[in-house]
PDB file of C-alpha atoms in Angstrom:
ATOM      1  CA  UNK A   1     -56.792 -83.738  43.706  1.00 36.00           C
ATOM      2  CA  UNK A   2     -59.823 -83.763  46.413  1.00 37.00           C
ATOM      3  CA  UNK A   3     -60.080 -79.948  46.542  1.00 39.00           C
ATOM      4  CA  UNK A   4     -56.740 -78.677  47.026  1.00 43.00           C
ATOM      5  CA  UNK A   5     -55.239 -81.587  48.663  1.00 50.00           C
ATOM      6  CA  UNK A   6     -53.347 -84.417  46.566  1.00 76.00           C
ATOM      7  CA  UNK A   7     -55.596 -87.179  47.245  1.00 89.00           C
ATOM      8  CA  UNK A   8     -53.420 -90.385  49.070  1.00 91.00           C
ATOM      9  CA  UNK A   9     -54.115 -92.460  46.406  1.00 90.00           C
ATOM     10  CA  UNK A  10     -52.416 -90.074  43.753  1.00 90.00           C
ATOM     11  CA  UNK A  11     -50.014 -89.263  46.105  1.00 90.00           C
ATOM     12  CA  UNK A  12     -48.804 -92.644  46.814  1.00 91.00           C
ATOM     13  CA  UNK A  13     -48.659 -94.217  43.003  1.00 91.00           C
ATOM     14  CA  UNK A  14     -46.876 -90.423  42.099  1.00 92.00           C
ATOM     15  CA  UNK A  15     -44.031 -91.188  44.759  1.00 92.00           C
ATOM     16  CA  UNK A  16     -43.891 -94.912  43.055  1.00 92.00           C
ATOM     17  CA  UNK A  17     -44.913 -96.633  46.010  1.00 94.00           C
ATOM     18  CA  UNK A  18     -43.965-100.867  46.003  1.00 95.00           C
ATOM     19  CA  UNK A  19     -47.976-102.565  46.345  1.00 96.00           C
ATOM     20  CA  UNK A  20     -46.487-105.907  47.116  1.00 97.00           C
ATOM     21  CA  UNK A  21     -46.950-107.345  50.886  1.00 97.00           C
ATOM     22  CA  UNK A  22     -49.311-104.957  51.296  1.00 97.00           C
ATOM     23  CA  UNK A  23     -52.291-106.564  52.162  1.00 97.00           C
ATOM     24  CA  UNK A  24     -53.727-106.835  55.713  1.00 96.00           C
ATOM     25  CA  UNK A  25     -53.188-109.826  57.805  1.00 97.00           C
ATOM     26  CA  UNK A  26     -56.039-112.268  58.452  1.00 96.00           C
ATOM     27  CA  UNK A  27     -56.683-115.533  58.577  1.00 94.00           C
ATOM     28  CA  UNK A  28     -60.061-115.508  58.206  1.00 95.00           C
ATOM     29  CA  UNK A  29     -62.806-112.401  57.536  1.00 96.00           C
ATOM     30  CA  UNK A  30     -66.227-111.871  59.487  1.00 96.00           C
ATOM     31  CA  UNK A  31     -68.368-109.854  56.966  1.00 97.00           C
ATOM     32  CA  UNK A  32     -71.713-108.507  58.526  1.00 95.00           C
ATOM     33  CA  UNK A  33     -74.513-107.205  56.145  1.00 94.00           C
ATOM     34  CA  UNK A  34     -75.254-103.827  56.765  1.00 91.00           C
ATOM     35  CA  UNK A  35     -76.997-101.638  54.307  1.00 86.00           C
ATOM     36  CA  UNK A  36     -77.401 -98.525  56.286  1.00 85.00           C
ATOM     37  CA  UNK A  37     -74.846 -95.601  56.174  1.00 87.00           C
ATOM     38  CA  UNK A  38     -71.848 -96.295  57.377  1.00 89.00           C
ATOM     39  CA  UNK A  39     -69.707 -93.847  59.776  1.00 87.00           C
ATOM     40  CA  UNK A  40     -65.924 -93.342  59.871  1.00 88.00           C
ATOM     41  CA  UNK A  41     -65.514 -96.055  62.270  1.00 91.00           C
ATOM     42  CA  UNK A  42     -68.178 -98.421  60.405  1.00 91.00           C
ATOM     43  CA  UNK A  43     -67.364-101.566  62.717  1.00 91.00           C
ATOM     44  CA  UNK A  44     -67.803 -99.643  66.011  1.00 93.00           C
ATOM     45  CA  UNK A  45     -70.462 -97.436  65.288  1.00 89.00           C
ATOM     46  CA  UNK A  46     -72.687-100.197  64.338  1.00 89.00           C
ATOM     47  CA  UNK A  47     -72.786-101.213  67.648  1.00 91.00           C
ATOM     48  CA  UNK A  48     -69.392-104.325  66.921  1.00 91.00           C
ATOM     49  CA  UNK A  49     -66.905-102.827  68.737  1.00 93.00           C
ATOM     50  CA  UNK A  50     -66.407-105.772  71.380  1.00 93.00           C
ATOM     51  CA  UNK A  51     -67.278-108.287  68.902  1.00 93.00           C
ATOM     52  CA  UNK A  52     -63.922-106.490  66.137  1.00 94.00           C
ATOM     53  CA  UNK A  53     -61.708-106.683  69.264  1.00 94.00           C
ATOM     54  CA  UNK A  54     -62.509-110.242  70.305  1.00 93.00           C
ATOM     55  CA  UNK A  55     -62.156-110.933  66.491  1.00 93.00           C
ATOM     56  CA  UNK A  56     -58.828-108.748  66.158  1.00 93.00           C
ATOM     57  CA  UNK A  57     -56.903-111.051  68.933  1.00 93.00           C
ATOM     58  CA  UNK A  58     -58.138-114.287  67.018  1.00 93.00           C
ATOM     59  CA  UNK A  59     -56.722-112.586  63.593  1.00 95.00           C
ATOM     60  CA  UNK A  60     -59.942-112.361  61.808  1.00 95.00           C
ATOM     61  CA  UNK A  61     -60.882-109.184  60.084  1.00 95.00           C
ATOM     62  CA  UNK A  62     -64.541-107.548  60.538  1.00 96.00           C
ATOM     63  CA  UNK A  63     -65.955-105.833  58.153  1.00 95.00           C
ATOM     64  CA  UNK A  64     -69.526-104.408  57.240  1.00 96.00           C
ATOM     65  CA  UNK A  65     -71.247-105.216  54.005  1.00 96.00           C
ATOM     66  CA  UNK A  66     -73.654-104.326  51.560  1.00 93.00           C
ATOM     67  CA  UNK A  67     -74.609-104.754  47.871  1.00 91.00           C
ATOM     68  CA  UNK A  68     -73.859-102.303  45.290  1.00 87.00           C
ATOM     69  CA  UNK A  69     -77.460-101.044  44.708  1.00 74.00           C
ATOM     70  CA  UNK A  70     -77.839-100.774  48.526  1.00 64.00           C
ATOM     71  CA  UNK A  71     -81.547-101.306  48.976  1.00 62.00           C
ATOM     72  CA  UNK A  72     -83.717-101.348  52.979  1.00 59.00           C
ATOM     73  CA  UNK A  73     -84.089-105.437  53.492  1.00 61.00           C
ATOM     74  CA  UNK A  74     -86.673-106.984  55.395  1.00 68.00           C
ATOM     75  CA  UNK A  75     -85.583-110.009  55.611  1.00 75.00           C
ATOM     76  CA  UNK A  76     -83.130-111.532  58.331  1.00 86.00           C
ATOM     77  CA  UNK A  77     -79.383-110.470  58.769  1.00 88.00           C
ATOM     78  CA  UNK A  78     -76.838-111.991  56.410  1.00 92.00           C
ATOM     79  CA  UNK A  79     -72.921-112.944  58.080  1.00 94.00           C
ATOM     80  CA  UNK A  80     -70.243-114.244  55.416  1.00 95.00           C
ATOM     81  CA  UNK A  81     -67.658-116.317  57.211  1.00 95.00           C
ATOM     82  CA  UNK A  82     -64.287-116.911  54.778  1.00 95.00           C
ATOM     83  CA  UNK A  83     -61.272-118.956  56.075  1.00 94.00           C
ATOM     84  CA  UNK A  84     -58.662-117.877  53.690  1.00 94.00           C
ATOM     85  CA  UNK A  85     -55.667-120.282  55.016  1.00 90.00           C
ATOM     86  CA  UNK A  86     -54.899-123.641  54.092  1.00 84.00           C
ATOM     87  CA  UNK A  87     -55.481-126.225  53.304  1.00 83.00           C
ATOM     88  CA  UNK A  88     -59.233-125.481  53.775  1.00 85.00           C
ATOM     89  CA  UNK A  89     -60.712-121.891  52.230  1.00 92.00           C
ATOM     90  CA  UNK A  90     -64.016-121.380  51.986  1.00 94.00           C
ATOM     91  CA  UNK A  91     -66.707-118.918  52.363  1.00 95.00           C
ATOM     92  CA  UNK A  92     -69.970-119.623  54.287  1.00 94.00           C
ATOM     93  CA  UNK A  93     -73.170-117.343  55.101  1.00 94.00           C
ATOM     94  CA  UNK A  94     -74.779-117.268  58.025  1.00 92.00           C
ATOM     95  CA  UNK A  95     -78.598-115.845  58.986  1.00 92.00           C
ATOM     96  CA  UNK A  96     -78.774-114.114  62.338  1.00 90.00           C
ATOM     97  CA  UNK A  97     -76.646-116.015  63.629  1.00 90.00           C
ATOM     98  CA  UNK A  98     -75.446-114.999  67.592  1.00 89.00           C
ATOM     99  CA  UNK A  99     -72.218-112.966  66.810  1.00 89.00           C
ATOM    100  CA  UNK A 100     -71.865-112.857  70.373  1.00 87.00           C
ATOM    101  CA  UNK A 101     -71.294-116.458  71.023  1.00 87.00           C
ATOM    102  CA  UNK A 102     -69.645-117.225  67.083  1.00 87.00           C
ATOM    103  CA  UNK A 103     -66.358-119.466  67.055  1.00 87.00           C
ATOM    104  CA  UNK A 104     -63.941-117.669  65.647  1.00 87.00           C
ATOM    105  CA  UNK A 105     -61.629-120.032  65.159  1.00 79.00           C
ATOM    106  CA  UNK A 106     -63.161-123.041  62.823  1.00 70.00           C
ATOM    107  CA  UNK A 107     -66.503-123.391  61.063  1.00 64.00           C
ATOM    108  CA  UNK A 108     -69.821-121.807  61.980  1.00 67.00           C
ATOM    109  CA  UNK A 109     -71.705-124.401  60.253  1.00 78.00           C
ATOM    110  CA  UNK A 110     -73.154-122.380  57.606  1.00 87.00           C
ATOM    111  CA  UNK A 111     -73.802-122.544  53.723  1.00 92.00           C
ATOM    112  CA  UNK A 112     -70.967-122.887  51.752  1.00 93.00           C
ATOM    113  CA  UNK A 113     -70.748-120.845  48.695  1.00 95.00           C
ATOM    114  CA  UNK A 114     -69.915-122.449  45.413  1.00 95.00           C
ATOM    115  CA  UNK A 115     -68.240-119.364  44.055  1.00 95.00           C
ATOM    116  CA  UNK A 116     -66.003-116.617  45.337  1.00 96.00           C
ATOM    117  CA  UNK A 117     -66.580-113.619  47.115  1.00 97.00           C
ATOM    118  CA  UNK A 118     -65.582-110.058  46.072  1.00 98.00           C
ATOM    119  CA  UNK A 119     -64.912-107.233  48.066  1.00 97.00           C
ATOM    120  CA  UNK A 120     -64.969-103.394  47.272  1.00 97.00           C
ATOM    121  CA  UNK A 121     -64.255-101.160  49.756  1.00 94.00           C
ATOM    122  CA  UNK A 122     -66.303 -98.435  49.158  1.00 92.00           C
ATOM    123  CA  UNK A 123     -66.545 -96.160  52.724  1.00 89.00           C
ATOM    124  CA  UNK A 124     -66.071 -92.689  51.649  1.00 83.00           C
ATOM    125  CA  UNK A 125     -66.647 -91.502  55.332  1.00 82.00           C
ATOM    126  CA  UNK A 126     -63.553 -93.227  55.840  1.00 83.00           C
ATOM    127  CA  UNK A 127     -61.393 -92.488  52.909  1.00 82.00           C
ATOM    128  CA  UNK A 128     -62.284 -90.411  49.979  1.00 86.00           C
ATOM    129  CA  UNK A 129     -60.121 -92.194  47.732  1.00 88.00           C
ATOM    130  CA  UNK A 130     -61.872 -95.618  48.974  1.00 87.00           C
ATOM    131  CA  UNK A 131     -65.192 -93.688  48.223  1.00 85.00           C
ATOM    132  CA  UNK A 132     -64.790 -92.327  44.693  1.00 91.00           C
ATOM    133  CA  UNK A 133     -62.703 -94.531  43.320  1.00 90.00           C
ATOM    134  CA  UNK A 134     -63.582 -97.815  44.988  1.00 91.00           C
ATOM    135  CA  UNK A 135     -67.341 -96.826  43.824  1.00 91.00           C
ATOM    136  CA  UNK A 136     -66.617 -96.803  40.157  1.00 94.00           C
ATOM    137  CA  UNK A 137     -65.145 -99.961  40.799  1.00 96.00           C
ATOM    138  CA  UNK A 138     -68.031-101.727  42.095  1.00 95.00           C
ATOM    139  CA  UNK A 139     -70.645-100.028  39.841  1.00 94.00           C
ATOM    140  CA  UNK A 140     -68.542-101.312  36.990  1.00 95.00           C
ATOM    141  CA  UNK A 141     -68.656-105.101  38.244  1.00 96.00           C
ATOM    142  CA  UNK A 142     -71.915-105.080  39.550  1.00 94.00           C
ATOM    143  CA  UNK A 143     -73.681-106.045  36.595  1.00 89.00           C
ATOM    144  CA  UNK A 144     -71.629-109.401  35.968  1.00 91.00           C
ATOM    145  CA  UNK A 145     -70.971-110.625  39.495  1.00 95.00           C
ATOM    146  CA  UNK A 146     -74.315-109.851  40.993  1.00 92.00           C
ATOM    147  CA  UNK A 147     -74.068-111.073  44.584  1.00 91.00           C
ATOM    148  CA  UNK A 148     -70.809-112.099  44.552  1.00 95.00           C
ATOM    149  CA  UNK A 149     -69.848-108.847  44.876  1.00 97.00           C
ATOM    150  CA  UNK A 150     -70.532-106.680  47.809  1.00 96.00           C
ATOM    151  CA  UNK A 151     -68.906-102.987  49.467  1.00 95.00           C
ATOM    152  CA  UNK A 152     -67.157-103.164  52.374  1.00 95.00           C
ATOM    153  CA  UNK A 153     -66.122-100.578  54.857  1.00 93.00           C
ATOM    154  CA  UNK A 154     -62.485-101.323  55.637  1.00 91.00           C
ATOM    155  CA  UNK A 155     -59.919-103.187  54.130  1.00 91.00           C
ATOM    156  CA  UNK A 156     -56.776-101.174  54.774  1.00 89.00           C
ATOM    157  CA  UNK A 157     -54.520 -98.934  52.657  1.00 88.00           C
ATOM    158  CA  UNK A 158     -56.732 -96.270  51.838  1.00 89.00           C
ATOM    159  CA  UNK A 159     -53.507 -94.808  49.494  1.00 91.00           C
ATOM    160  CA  UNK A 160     -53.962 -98.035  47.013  1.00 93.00           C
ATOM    161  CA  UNK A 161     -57.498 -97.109  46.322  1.00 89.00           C
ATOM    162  CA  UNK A 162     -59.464 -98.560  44.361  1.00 93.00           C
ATOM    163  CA  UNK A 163     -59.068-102.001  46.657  1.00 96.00           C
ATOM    164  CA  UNK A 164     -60.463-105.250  46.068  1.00 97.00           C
ATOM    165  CA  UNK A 165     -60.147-108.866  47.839  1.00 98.00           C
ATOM    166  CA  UNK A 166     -60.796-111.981  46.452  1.00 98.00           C
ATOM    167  CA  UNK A 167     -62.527-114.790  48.990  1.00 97.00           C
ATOM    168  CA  UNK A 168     -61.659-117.270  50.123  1.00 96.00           C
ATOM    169  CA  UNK A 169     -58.313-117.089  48.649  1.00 96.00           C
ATOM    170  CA  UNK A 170     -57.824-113.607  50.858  1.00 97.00           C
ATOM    171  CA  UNK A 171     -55.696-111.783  47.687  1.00 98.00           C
ATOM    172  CA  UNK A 172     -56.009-108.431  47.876  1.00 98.00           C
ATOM    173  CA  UNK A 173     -55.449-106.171  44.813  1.00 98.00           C
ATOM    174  CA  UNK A 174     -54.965-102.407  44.556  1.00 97.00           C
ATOM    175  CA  UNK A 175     -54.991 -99.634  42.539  1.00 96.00           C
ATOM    176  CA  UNK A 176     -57.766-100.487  40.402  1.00 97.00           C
ATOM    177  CA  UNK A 177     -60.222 -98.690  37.778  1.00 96.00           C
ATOM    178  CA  UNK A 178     -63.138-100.281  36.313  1.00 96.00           C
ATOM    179  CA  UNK A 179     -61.239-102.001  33.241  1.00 97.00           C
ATOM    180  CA  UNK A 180     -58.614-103.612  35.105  1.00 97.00           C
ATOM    181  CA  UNK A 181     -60.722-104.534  38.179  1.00 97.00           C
ATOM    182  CA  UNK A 182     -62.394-106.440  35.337  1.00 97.00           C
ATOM    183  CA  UNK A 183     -59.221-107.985  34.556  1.00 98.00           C
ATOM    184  CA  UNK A 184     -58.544-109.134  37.671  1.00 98.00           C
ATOM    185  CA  UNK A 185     -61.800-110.911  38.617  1.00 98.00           C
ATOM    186  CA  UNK A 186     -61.440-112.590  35.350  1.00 97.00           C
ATOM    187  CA  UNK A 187     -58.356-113.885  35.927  1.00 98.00           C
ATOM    188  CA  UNK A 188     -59.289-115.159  39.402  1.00 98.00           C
ATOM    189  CA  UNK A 189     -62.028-116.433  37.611  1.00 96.00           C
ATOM    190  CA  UNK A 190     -59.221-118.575  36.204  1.00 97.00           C
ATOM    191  CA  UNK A 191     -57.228-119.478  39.035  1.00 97.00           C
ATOM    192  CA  UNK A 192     -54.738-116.722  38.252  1.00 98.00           C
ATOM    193  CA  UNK A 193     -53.442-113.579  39.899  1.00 98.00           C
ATOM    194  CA  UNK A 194     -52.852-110.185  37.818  1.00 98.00           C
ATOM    195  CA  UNK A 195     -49.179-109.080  39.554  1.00 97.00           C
ATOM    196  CA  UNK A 196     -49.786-105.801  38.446  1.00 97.00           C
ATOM    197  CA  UNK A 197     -51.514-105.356  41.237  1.00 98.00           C
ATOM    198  CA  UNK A 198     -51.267-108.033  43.439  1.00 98.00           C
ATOM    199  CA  UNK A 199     -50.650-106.563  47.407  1.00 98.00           C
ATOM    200  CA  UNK A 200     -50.677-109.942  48.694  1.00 98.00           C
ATOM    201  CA  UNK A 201     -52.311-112.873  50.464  1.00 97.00           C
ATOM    202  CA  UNK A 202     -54.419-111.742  53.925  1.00 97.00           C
ATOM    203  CA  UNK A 203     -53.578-115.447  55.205  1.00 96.00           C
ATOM    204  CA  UNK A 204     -49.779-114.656  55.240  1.00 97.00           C
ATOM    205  CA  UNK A 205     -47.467-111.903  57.320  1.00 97.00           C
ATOM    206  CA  UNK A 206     -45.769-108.789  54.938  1.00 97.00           C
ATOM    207  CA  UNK A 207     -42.221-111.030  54.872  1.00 98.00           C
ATOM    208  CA  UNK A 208     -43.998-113.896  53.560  1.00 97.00           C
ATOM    209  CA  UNK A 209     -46.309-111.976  51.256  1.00 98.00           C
ATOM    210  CA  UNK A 210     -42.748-110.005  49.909  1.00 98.00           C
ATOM    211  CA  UNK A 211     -41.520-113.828  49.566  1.00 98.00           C
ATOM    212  CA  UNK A 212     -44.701-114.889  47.261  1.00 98.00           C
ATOM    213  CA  UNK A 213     -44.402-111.431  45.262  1.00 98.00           C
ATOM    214  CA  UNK A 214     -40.336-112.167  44.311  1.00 98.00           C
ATOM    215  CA  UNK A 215     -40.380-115.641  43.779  1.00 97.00           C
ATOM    216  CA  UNK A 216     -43.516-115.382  41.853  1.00 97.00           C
ATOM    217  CA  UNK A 217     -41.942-112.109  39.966  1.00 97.00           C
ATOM    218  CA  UNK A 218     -39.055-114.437  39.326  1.00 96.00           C
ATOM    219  CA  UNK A 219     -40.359-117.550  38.082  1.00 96.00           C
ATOM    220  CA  UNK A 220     -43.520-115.842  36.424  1.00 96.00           C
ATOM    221  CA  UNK A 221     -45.848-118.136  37.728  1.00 97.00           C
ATOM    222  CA  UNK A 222     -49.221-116.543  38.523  1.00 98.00           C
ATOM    223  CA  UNK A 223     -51.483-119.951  39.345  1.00 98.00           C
ATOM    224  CA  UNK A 224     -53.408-118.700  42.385  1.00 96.00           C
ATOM    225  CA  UNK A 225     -52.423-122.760  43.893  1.00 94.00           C
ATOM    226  CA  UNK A 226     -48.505-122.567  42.312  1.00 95.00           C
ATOM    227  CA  UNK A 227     -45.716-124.465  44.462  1.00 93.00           C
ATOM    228  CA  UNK A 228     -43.315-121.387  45.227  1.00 94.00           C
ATOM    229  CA  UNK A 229     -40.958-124.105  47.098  1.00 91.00           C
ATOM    230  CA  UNK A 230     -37.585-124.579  45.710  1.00 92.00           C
ATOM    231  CA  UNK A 231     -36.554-121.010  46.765  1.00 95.00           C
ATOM    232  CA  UNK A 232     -34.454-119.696  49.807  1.00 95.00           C
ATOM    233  CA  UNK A 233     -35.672-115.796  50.036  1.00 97.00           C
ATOM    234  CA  UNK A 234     -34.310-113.003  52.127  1.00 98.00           C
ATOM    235  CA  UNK A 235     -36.097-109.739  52.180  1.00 98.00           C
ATOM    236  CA  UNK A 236     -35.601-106.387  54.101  1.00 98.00           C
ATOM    237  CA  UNK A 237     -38.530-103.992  55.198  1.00 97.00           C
ATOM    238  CA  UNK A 238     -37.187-100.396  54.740  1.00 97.00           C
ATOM    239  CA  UNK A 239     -39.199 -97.124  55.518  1.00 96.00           C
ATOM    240  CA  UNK A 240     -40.185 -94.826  52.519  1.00 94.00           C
ATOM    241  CA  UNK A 241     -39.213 -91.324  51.690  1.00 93.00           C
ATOM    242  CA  UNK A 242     -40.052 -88.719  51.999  1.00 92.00           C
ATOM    243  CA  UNK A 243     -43.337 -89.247  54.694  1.00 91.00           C
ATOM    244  CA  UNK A 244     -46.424 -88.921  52.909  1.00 88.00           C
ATOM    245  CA  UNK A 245     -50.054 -89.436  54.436  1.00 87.00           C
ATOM    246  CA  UNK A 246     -51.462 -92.734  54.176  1.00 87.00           C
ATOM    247  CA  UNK A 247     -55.324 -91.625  54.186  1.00 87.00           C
ATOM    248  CA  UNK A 248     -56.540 -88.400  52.755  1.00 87.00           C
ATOM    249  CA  UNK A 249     -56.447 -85.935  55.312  1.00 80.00           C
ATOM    250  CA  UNK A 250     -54.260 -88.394  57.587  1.00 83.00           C
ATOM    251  CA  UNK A 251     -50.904 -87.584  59.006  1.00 87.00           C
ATOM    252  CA  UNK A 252     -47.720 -87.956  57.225  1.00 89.00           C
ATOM    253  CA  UNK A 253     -45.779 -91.035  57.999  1.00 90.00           C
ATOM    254  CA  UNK A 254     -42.952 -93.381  56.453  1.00 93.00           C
ATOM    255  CA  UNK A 255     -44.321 -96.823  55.209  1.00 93.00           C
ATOM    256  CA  UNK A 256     -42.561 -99.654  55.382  1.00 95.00           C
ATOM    257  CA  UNK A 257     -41.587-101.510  51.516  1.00 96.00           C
ATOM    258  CA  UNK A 258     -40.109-104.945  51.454  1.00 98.00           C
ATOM    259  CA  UNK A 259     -36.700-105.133  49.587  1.00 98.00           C
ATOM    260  CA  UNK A 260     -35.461-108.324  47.942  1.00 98.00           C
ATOM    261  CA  UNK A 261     -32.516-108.821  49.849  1.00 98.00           C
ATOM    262  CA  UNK A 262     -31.813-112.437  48.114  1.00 97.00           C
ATOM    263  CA  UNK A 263     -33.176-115.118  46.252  1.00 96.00           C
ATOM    264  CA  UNK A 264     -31.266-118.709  45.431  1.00 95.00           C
ATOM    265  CA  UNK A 265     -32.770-121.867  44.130  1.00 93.00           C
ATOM    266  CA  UNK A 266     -32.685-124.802  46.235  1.00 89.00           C
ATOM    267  CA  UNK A 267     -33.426-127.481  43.338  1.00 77.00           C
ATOM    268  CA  UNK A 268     -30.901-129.280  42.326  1.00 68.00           C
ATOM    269  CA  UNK A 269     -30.006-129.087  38.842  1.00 65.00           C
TER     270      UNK A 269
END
C-alpha cells in the first residue's frame, strides 16, 4: 500500500500479471551521468529532450544515470553507449562527448568495458514503486558490483518494480527484492538468465520476446547465447482484465499479455 492506494507493483503481481515480453524495445541505450535530482520527466528536464526524440526514432533508449551513493563530481561528464543486438554487444563510455552531434546508429569510439553494466531504476519522482523498491535493490548490490552498477531514471513498467537490465545483453528482469536481484546478477554473471523473472530482451519486439520466453520455457534452456532455432512459434497478444493502473497514481488501462498460441518442432527426428 503507498498510503491508501494499492501500489502498481502490488497491484499488478496480485492480479497475476504474465512478466514475459515485457521489456522495452531498444536496440541500443544512451545512458548520461547525472547525479543531481531527477524530476518526473528526468530526460527532458535535464535539458535532453531533442536529443531522447532524435534517439527515440533511431530506437535507442535515453536514460539518466548515477551511482548508488550519489556523490557532487568534479570531474568531466560520463556517457555509457550499449549496443545490445547482434552479433556485436558491447558497452562503451564516453567523456563529454558532443551528444548533439553523437551517431546513433554504430560506435562512438569510446572505451569498451570488460564487464557488464547494471541498471536500477530508481526515480521515485516518477514511480513510487520504482523508488522504494528499486532502491533496496540497488543498496543491496552496491557493495559487490561497485561501478557496474548504476540508477537510472526510466526503464518502463513501473508495475514490475523492482526493475533491473543487464548490458549489453539488454535483458530486463522484474519484480525483484534484494535476495533475488542477487540471484540474478549472479547468474548473468554466468551466462544464464533466471526465468522467474525474465521480461525479455530490449533488442527484440514483444512477439519475439513471447517467442524466446516459450521456447525457452519449453526446452529449459536458460544460456543467455542458447540456439532457440528448431521451433515454429505462434503467439497471440490479448488485453488483461479487469484495467488496472500501470504507474502508481496512473490511469487504469488493459495491458496487453502474449498467449502461446502454438509451438511445433521443426527438427527432424
Amino acid at each position: 500500500m503507498v498510503g491508501s492506494v494499492t501500489a502498481c507493483s502490488v497491484l499488478s503481481s496480485s492480479l497475476g500479471e504474465p512478466l514475459h515480453a515485457t521489456a522495452p524495445y531498444a536496440r541500443s541505450w544512451l545512458l548520461i551521468e547525472e547525479p543531481a535530482a531527477w524530476g518526473r520527466k528526468a530526460v527532458r528536464d535535464a535539458g535532453f529532450g531533442e536529443l531522447e526524440a532524435r534517439a527515440k526514432a533511431a530506437d535507442v533508449r535515453v536514460g539518466l544515470v548515477r551511482r548508488v551513493r550519489r556523490r557532487p563530481t568534479q570531474g568531466p561528464r560520463r556517457v555509457f553507449f550499449a549496443h545490445c543486438s547482434q552479433p556485436k554487444q558491447f558497452v562503451e563510455v564516453l567523456v563529454d562527448p558532443d551528444l548533439d552531434a553523437l551517431d546513433l546508429d554504430g560506435p562512438a569510439d569510446g572505451e569498451r568495458l570488460p564487464e557488464p553494466l547494471y541498471l536500477v531504476c530508481t526515480n521515485g519522482r516518477r514511480d513510487l514503486c520504482c523508488g522504494r523498491a528499486g532502491a533496496d535493490v540497488a543498496r543491496a548490490l552496491d557493495r559487490e558490483l561497485g561501478e557496474r552498477l548504476w540508477e537510472t531514471t526510466h526503464v518502463g513498467g513501473h508495475r514490475f518494480a523492482a526493475n533491473l537490465v543487464a548490458l549489453p545483453h539488454g535483458l530486463v528482469f522484474g519484480r525483484l527484492d534484494p535476495e533475488s536481484a542477487a540471484r540474478v546478477v549472479a547468474a548473468h554473471g554466468h551466462g544464464r538468465i533466471v526465468l522467474e523473472h525474465f521480461r525479455g530482451r530490449t533488442s527484440l519486439r514483444p512477439a519475439q520476446q513471447a517467442e524466446e520466453h516459450f521456447v525457452r520455457e519449453h526446452t529449459g534452456l536458460t544460456r543467455i547465447d542458447d540456439d532457440l532455432g528448431g521451433y515454429a512459434v505462434e503467439v497471440r497478444a490479448e488485453p488483461l482484465a479487469p484495467p488496472r493502473p500501470t504507474s502508481c497514481g496512473g490511469d487504469t488501462e488493459r495491458p496487453e499479455a502474449w498467449r502461446l498460441v502454438s509451438l511445433e518442432t521443426t527438427l527432424r527426428p
